[in-house]
Coordinates of C-alpha atoms in Angstrom, one line a residue:
Chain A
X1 CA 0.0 0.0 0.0
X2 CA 1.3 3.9 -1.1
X3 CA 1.0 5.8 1.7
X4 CA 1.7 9.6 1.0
X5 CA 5.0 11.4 2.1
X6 CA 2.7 13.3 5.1
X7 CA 1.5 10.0 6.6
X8 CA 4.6 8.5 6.5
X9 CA 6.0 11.6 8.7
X10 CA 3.7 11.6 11.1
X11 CA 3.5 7.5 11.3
X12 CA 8.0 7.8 11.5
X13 CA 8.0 10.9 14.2
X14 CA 4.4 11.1 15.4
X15 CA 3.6 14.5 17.4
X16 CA 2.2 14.5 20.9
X17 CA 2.0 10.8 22.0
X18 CA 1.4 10.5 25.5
X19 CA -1.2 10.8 28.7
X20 CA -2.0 13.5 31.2
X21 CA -1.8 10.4 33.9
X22 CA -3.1 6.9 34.2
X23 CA -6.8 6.1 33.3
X24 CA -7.9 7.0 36.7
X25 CA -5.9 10.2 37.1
X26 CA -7.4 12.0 33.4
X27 CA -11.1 10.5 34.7
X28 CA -10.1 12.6 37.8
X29 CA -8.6 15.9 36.3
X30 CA -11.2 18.5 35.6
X31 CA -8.6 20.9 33.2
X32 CA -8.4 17.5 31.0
X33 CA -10.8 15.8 28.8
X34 CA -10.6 12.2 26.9
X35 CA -11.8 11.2 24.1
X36 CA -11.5 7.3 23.3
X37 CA -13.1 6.5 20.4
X38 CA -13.4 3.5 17.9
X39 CA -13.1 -0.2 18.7
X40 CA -10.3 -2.9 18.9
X41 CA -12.7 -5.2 16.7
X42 CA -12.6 -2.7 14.1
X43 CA -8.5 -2.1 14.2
X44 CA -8.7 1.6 15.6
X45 CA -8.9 2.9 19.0
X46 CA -8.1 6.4 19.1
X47 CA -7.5 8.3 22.6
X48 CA -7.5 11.8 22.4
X49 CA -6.4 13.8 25.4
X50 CA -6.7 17.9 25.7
X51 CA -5.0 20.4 28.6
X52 CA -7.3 22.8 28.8
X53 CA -6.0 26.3 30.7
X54 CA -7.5 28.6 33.0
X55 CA -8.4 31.1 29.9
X56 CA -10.2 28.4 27.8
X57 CA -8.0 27.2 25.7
X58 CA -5.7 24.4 24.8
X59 CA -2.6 24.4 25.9
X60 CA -1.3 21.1 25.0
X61 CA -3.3 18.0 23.2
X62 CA -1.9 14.3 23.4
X63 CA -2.9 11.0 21.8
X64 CA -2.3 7.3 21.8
X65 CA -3.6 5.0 19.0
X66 CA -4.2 1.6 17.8
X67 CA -4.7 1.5 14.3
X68 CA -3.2 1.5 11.1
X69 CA -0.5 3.9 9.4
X70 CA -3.3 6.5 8.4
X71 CA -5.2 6.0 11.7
X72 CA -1.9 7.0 13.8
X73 CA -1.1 10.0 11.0
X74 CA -4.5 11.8 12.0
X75 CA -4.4 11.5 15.9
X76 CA -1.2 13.3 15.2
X77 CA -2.3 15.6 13.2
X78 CA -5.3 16.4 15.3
X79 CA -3.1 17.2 18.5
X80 CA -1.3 19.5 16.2
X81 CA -4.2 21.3 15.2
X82 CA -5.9 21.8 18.6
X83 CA -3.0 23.2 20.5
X84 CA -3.5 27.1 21.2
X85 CA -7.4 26.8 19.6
X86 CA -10.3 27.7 22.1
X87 CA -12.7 25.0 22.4
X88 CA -14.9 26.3 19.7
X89 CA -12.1 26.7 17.7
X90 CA -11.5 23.0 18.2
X91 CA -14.4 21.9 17.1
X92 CA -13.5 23.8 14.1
X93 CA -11.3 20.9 12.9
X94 CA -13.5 18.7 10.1
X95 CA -12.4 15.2 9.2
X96 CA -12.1 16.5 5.5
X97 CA -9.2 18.9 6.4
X98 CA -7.5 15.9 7.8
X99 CA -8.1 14.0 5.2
X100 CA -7.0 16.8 2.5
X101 CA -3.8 17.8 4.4
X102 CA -2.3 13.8 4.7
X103 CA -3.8 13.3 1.0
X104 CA -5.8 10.3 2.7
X105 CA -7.4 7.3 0.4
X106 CA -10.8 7.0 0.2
X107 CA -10.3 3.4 2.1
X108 CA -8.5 5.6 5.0
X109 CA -11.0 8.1 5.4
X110 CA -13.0 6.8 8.2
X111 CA -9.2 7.1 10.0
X112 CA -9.9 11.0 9.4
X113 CA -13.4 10.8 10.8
X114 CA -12.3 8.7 13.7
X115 CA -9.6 11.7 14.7
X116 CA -12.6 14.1 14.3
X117 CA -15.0 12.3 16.7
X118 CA -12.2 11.7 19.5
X119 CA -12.1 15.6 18.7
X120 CA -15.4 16.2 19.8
X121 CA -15.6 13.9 22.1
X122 CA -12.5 15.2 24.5
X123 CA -14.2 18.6 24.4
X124 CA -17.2 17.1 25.2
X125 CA -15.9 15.5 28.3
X126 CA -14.3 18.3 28.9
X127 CA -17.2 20.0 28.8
X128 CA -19.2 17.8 31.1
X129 CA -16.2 18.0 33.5
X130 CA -16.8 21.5 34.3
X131 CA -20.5 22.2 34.1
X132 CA -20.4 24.2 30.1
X133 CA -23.5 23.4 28.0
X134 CA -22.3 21.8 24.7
X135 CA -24.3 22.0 21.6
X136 CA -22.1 20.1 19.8
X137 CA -22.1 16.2 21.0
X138 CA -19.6 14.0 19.6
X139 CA -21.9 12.6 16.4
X140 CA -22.4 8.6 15.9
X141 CA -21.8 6.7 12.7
Chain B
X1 CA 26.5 -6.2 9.4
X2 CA 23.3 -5.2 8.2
X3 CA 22.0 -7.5 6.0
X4 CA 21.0 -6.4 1.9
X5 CA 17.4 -5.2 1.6
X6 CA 15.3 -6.5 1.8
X7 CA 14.6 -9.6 3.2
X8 CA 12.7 -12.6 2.1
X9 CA 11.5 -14.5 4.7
X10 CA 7.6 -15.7 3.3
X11 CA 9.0 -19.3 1.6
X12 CA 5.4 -20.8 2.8
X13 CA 4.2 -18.5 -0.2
X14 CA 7.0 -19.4 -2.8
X15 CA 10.4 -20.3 -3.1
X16 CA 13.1 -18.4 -5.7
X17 CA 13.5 -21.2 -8.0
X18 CA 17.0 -22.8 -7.1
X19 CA 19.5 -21.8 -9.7
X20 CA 20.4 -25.6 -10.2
X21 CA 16.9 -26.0 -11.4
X22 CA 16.9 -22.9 -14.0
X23 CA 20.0 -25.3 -15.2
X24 CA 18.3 -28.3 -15.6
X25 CA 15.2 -26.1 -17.0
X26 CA 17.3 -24.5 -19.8
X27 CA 17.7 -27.0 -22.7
X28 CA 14.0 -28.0 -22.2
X29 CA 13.2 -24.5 -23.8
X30 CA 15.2 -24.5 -27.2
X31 CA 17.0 -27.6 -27.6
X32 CA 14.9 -30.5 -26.3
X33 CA 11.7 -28.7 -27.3
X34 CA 9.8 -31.7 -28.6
X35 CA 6.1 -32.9 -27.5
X36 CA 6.7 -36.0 -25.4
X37 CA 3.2 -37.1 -26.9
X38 CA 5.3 -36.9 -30.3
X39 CA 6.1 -40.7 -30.1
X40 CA 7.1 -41.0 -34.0
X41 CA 10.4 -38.7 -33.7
X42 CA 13.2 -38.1 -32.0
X43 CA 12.1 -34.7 -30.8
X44 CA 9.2 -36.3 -29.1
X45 CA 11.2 -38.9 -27.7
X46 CA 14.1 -36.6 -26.3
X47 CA 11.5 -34.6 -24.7
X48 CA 9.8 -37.8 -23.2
X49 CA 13.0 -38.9 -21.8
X50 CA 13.3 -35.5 -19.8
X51 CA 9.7 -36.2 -17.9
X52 CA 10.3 -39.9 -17.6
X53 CA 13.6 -38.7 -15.7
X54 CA 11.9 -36.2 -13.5
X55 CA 9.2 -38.9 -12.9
X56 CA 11.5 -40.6 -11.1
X57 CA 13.2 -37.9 -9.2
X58 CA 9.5 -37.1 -8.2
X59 CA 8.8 -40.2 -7.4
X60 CA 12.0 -41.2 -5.2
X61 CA 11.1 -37.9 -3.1
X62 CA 8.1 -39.4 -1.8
X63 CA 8.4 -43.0 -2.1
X64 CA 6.0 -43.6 -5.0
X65 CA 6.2 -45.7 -8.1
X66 CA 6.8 -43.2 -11.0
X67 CA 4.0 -44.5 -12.6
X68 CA 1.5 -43.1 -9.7
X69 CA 3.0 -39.8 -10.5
X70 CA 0.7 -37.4 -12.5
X71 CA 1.9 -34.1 -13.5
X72 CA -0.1 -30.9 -13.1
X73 CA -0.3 -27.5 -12.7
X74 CA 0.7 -26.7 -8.9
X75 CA -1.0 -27.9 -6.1
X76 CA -4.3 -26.0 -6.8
X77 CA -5.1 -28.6 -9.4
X78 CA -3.9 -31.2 -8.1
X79 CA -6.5 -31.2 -5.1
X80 CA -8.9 -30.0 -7.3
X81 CA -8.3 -33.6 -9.3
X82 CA -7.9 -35.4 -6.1
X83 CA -11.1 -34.2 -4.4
X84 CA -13.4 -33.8 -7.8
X85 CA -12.0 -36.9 -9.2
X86 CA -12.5 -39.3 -6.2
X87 CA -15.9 -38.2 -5.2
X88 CA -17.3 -38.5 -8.8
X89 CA -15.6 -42.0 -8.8
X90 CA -16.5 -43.4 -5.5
X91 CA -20.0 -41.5 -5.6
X92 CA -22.4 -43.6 -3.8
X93 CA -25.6 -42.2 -6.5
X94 CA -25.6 -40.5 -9.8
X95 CA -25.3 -36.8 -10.1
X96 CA -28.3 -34.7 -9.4
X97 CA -29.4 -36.9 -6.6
X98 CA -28.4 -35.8 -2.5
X99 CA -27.1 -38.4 -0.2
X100 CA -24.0 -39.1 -3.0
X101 CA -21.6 -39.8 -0.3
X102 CA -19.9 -38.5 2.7
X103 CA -16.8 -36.3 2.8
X104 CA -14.1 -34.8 6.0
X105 CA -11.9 -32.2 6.0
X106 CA -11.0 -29.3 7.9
X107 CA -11.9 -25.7 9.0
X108 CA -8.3 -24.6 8.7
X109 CA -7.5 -26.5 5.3
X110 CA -6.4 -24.1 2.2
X111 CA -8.7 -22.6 0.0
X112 CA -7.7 -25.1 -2.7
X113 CA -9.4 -27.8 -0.7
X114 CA -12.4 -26.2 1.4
X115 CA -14.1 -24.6 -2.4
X116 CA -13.6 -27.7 -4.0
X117 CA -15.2 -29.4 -1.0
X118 CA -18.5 -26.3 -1.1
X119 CA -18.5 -27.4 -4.8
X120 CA -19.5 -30.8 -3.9
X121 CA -22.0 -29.8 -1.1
X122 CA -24.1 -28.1 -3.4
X123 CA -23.7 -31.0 -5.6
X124 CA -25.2 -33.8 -3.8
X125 CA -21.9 -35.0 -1.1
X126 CA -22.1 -34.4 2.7
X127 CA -18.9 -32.9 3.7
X128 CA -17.8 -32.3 7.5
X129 CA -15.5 -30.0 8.7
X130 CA -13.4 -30.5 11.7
X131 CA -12.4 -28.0 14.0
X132 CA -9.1 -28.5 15.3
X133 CA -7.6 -28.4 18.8
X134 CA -6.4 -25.0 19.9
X135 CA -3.1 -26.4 19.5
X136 CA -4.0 -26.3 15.5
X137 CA -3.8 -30.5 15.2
X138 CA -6.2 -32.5 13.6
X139 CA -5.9 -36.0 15.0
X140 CA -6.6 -39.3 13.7
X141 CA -9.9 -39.7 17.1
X142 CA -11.0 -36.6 15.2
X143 CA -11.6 -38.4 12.4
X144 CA -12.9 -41.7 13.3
X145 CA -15.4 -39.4 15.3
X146 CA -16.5 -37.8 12.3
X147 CA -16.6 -41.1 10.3
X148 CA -19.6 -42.8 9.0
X149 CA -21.0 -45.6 6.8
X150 CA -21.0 -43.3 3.5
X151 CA -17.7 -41.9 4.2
X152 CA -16.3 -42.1 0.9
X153 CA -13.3 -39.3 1.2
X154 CA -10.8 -37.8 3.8
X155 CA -8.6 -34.6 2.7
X156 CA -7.0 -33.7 5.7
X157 CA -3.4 -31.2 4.8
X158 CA -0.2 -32.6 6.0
X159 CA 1.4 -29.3 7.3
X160 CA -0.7 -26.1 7.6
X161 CA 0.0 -23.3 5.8
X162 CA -0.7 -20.6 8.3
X163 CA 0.9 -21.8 11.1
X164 CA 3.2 -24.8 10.5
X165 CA 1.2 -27.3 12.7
X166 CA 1.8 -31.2 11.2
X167 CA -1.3 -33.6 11.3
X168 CA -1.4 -37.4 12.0
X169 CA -0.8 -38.3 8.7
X170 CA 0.0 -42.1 8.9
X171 CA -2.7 -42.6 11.6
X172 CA -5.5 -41.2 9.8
X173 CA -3.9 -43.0 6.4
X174 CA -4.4 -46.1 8.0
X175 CA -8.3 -45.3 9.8
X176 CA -8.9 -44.7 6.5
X177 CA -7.9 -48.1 5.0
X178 CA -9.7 -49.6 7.4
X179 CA -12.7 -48.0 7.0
X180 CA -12.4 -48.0 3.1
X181 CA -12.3 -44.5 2.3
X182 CA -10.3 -42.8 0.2
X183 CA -7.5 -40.8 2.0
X184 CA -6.1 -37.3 0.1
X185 CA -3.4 -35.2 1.6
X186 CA -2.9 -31.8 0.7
X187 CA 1.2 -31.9 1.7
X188 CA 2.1 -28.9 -0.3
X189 CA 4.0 -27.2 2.4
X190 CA 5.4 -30.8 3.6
X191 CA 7.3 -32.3 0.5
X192 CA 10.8 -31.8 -0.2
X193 CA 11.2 -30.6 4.0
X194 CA 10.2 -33.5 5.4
X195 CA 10.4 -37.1 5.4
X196 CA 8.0 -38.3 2.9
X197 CA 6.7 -42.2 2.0
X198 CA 3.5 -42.3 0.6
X199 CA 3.3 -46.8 1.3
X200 CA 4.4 -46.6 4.8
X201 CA 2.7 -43.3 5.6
X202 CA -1.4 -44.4 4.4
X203 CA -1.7 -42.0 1.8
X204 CA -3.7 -42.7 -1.4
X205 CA -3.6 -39.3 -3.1
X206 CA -0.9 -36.6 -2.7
X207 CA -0.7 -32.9 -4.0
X208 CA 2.3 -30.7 -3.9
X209 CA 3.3 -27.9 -5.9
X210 CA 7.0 -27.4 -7.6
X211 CA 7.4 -23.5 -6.2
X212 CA 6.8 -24.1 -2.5
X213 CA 10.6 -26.7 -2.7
X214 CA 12.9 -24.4 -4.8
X215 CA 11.2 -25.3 -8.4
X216 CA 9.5 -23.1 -11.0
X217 CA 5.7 -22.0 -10.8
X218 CA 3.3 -23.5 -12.7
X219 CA 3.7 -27.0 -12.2
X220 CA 3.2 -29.4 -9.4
X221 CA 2.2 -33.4 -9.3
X222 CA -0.5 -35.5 -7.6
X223 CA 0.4 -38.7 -6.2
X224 CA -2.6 -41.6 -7.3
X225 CA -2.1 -45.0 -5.4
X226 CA -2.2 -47.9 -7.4
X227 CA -1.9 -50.6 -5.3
X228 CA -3.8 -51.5 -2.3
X229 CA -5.7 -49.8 -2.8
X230 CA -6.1 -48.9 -6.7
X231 CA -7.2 -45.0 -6.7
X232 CA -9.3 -44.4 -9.7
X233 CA -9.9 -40.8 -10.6
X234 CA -12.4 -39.2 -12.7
X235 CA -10.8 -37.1 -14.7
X236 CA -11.8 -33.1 -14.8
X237 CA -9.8 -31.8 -17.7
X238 CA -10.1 -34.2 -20.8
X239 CA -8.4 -34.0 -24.3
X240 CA -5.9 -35.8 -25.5
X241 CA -5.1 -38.4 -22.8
X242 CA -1.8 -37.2 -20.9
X243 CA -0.8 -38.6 -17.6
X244 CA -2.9 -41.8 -18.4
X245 CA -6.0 -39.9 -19.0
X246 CA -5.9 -38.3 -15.5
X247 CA -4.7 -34.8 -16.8
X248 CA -5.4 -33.8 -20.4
X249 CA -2.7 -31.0 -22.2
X250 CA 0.4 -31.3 -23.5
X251 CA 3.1 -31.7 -20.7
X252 CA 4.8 -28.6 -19.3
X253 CA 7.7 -30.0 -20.3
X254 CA 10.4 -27.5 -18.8
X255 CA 8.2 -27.0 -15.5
X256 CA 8.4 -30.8 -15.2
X257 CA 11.9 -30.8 -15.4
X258 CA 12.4 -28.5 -12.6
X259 CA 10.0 -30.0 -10.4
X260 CA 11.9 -33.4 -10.8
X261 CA 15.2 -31.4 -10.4
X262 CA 14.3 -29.4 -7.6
X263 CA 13.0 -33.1 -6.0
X264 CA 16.3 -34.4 -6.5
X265 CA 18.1 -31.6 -4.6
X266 CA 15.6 -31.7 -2.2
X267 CA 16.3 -35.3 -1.5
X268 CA 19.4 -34.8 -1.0
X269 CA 19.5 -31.6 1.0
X270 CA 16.4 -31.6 3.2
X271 CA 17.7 -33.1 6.3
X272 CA 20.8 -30.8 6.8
X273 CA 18.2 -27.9 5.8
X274 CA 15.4 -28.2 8.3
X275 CA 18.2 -28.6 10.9
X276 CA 19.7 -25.3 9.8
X277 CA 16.6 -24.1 9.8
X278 CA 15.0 -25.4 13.0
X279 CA 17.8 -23.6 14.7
X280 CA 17.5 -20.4 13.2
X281 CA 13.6 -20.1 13.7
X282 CA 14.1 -20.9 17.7
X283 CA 16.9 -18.3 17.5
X284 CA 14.1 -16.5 16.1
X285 CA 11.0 -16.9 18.6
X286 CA 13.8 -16.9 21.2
X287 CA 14.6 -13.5 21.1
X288 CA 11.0 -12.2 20.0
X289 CA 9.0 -13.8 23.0
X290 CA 12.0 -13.2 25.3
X291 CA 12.0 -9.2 24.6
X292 CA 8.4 -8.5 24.6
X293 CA 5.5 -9.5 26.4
X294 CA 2.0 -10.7 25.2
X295 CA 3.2 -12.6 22.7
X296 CA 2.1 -16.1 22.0
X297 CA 3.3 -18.5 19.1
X298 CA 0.2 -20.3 17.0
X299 CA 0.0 -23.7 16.8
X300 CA 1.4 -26.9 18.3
X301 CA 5.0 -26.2 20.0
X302 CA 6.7 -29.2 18.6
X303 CA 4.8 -31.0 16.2
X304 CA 5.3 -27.8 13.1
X305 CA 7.5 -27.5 10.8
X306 CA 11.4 -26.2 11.0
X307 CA 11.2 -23.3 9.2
X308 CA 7.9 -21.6 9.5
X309 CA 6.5 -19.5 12.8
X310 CA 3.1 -17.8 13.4
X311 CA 3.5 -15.1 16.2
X312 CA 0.8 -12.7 17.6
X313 CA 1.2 -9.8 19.0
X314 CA -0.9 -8.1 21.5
X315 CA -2.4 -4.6 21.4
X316 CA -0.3 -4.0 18.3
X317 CA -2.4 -3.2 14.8
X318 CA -1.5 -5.5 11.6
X319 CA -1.4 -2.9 9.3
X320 CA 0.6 -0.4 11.2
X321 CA 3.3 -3.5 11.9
X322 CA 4.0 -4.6 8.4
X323 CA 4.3 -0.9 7.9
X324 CA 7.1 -0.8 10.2
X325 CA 8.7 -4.1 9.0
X326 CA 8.4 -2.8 5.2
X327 CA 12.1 -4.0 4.5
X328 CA 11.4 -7.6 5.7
X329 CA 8.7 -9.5 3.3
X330 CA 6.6 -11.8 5.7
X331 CA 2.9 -12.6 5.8
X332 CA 0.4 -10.9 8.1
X333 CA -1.9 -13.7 9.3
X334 CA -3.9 -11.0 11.4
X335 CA -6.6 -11.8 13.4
X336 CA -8.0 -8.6 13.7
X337 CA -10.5 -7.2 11.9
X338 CA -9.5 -3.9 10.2
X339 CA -10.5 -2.1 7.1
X340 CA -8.4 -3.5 4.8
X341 CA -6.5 -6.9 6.8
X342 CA -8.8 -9.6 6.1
X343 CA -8.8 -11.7 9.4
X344 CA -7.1 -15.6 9.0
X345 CA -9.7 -17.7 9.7
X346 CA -7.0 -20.4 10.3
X347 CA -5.9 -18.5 13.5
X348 CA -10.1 -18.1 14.1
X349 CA -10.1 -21.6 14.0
X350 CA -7.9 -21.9 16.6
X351 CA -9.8 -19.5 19.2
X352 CA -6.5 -16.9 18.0
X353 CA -9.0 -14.4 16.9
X354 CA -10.9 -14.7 20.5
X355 CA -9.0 -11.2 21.6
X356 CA -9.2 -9.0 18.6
X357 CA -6.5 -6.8 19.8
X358 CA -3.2 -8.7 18.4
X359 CA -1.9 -8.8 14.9
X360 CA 0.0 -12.0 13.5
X361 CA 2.8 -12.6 11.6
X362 CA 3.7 -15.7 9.6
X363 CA 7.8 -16.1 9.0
X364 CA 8.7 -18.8 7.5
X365 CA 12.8 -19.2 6.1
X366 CA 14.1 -20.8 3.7
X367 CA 16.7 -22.2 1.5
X368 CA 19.1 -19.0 1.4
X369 CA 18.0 -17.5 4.8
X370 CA 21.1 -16.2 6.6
X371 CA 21.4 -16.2 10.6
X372 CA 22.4 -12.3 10.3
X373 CA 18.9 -12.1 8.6
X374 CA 17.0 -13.6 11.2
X375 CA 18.7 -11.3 13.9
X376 CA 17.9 -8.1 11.9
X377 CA 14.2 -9.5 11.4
X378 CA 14.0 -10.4 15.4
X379 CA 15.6 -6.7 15.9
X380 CA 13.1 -5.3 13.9
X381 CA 10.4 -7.0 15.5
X382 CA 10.7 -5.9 18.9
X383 CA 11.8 -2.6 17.6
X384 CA 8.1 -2.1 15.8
X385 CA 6.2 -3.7 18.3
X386 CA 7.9 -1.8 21.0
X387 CA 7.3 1.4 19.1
X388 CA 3.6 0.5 18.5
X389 CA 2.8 -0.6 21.8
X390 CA 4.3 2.8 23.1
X391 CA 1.4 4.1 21.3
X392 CA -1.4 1.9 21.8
X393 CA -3.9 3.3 24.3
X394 CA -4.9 -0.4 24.5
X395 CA -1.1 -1.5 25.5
X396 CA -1.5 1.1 28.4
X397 CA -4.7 0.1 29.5
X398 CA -3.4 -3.5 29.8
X399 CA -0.4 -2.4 32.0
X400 CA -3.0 -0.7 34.3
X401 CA -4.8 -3.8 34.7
X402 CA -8.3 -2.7 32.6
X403 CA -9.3 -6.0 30.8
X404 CA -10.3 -4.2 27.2
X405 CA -12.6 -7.2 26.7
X406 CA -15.0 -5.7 28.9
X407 CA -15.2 -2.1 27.9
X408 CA -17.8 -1.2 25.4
X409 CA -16.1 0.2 22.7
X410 CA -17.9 2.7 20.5
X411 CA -17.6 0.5 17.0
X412 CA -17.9 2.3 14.1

């Protein structure tokens, strides 16, 4: 399989991999929310982390993922994007910019729509954490 | 030192023809390039001479009389012939009726065997399919459980493809005689690495292929008992009589050669090979399982073959891992289900697939397989998995104890 010169990048040196603490500890931090989305069954798992500062907005994004090449490529990506947006600014980010900017396949695009549901679903928790009303729920497939 | 990129180590798929065979091969093309069905000219009978040779180089590989040796295009064919060709000869009622007759295999058999076997369902024959243990062996009690009164046919695969696991060959050879069914084995990834002899070993109908032991593609051989009992075959492709009417079309002259060469060598060569080998593939799971964790090898521990492994790797994604491994050509036998790796349903078979969460790899060496190219392929292994794992949320979640069986995962 060709995967494009971006992928390949981000799959070699991939941006932002980590966790703000165990399981336990991001359930427990209120400036953090999670997003874990997909399913191993399906080949992609996708756990999306934000830091959210005191001003509302994102100081630092991290990600960990089980999935393919393309899968990995777009978690990256996506932590790229969210650091220093607000939250709406976050939600900002659509799958098809992903999928434009690593010059994804059509077979990898759900990998793009995976990285924009862990998207919405990490402000969403983050969301729920602390009390703000959210319009924008993470959308189902 | 590095070895040159990159590396073959998939010989369960196909071998590089053994330059000793392209030799043998070569005056088969423009010198000796009679029809051995020519039999009024010296063309024809030069060219005769060259199959009856590699007849009998065939022949002495597995034990056989050269006569029960019938030429054909790879193994595909060959059990295509062996299964078609019994069942339509030992049919218990005429086509278009059910009830024709009864025939066992297995869940984890090749593809070559199982459609030929669907074929037959919807054509009147009963065919069961055995599961096999979780250590991948079908045994000769499975059988005789399965057996019945209209059992007419056994096809059970000497050595499986997948995962290396060996079968109990003789002992179901000899269940069969006694019962007085016909008994095919599918030994394609067996012949010409192992010990073969079709009389003391049960078998009545044998089908290997010429590219799996250092020959060219395109030609391989099915063995047809003829005494005790006499295997009678219907034939499936008919013309102008070759191979004693069993297989229609002028012989494949060249490719016949190299089979019969590439038998010879193996002959002589085998035993010192799967030594070699043996060692280098324990060298190989060795230092795989002994650097990571969660890792488990498929299939029976000792009863496989020397030169192939089937390793599974937990909370590591098959795609992403033969990505990483891109210099080292080995199979994925994944048992995941992702978008585009179809999941093995020989690893299924064996309850592999159970935890989704692991990809596979089949490694099998081979002829020209150097030690300094399994330790770069154990190197990159752990290297890729360790990499992988250092990003799998699931790897993580498994380190803090949370059993990833029982979340409930938002599938797609």
């Amino acid at each position: 399989m060709a995967y494009s010169s971006k992928v390949i990048e981000h799959y070699e040196k991939p941006q932002n991999v980590g966790s703000f603490g165990t399981q336990q500890e991001i359930k427990a931090r209120t400036d953090v929310g999670v997003g874990l989305v997909g399913a191993p069954e399906c080949g992609d798992v996708m756990q999306l982390q934000i830091k959210v500062d005191e001003s509302g907005k994102i100081e630092d994004a991290k990600f960990k993922c089980f999935g393919c090449g393309s899968a990995i490529a777009s978690s990256s990506l996506a932590t790229e994007w969210l650091k220093g947006r607000t939250l709406d600014e976050g939600l900002e980010i659509k799958n098809t910019q992903i999928v434009e900017e690593l010059s994804l396949p059509p077979v990898k695009i759900h990998c793009s729509v995976l990285a924009e549901d862990a998207i919405r679903a990490a402000i969403a928790d983050y969301k729920k954490k602390n009390g703000i009303e959210s319009h924008n729920e993470a959308h189902s497939h | 030192m590095a070895p040159k990129l990159p590396i073959y180590l998939d010989h369960a798929a196909t071998t590089r023809t053994d330059p000793r065979v392209v030799e043998a091969m070569m005056p088969y093309f423009t010198e000796v390039f009679g029809n051995p069905g020519s039999r009024n000219h010296s063309f024809g009978w030069a060219a005769e001479d060259g199959v009856d040779k590699a007849r009998e180089q065939v022949a002495a590989l597995i034990g056989a009389d050269p006569k029960e040796v019938v030429f054909t295009s790879g193994a595909t064919e060959s059990n295509n012939l062996a299964i078609k060709g019994a069942a339509m000869m030992y049919a218990k009622k005429p086509a278009g009726e059910t009830g024709r007759g009864h025939i066992i295999t297995a869940m984890h058999e090749h593809k070559a065997v199982l459609d030929p076997c669907k074929r037959l369902q919807k054509e009147g024959f009963d065919v069961t399919y055995l599961e096999p243990g979780k250590d991948g062996l079908i045994t000769r009690d499975m059988v005789e459980a399965a057996m019945r009164e209209d059992t007419i046919l056994v096809s059970i695969m000497w050595a499986n493809n997948e995962i290396g696991t060996i079968n109990e060959i003789p002992e179901i050879g000899a269940l069969c005689h006694d019962r007085g069914a016909i008994f095919h084995t599918d030994a394609t990834q067996w012949v010409g690495k192992m010990p073969t002899d079709v009389k003391t070993d049960n078998i009545d109908l044998m089908s290997f292929s010429g590219h799996k032991l250092y020959g060219p593609k395109g030609v391989g051989a099915l063995f047809v008992r003829r005494r005790r009992p006499r295997v009678r075959l219907t034939a499936l492709q008919e013309g102008g009589g070759q191979e004693r009417g069993l297989r229609s079309g002028t012989l494949n002259v060249t490719g016949i050669v190299g089979l019969g060469k590439a038998c010879e060598i193996c002959a002589q060569e085998m035993d010192a090979e799967r030594e070699r080998l043996f060692k280098l593939r324990r060298k190989l799971e060795d230092k795989v399982t002994g650097a990571l964790s969660v890792t488990q090898i498929n299939g029976h521990p000792d009863k496989r073959l020397a030169h192939l492994t089937n390793i599974s790797f937990g909370f590591v994604e098959g795609e992403s891992l033969m990505m990483a491994t891109k210099e080292i050509a080995m199979s994925s036998g994944s048992a995941c289900t992702s978008a585009s790796l179809e999941p093995s349903y020989v690893l299924k078979s064996l309850g592999v697939g159970d935890d989704l969460a692991h990809s596979s790899l089949r490694i099998s060496l081979g002829r020209w397989t150097t030690e300094e190219e399994v330790e770069y392929t154990a190197d990159k292994i752990i290297e890729a998995v360790k990499k992988l794992r250092d990003l799998s949320p699931l790897y993580d979640m498994h380190n803090e104890g949370i059993d990833i069986t029982k979340i409930v995962w938002q599938a797609h």
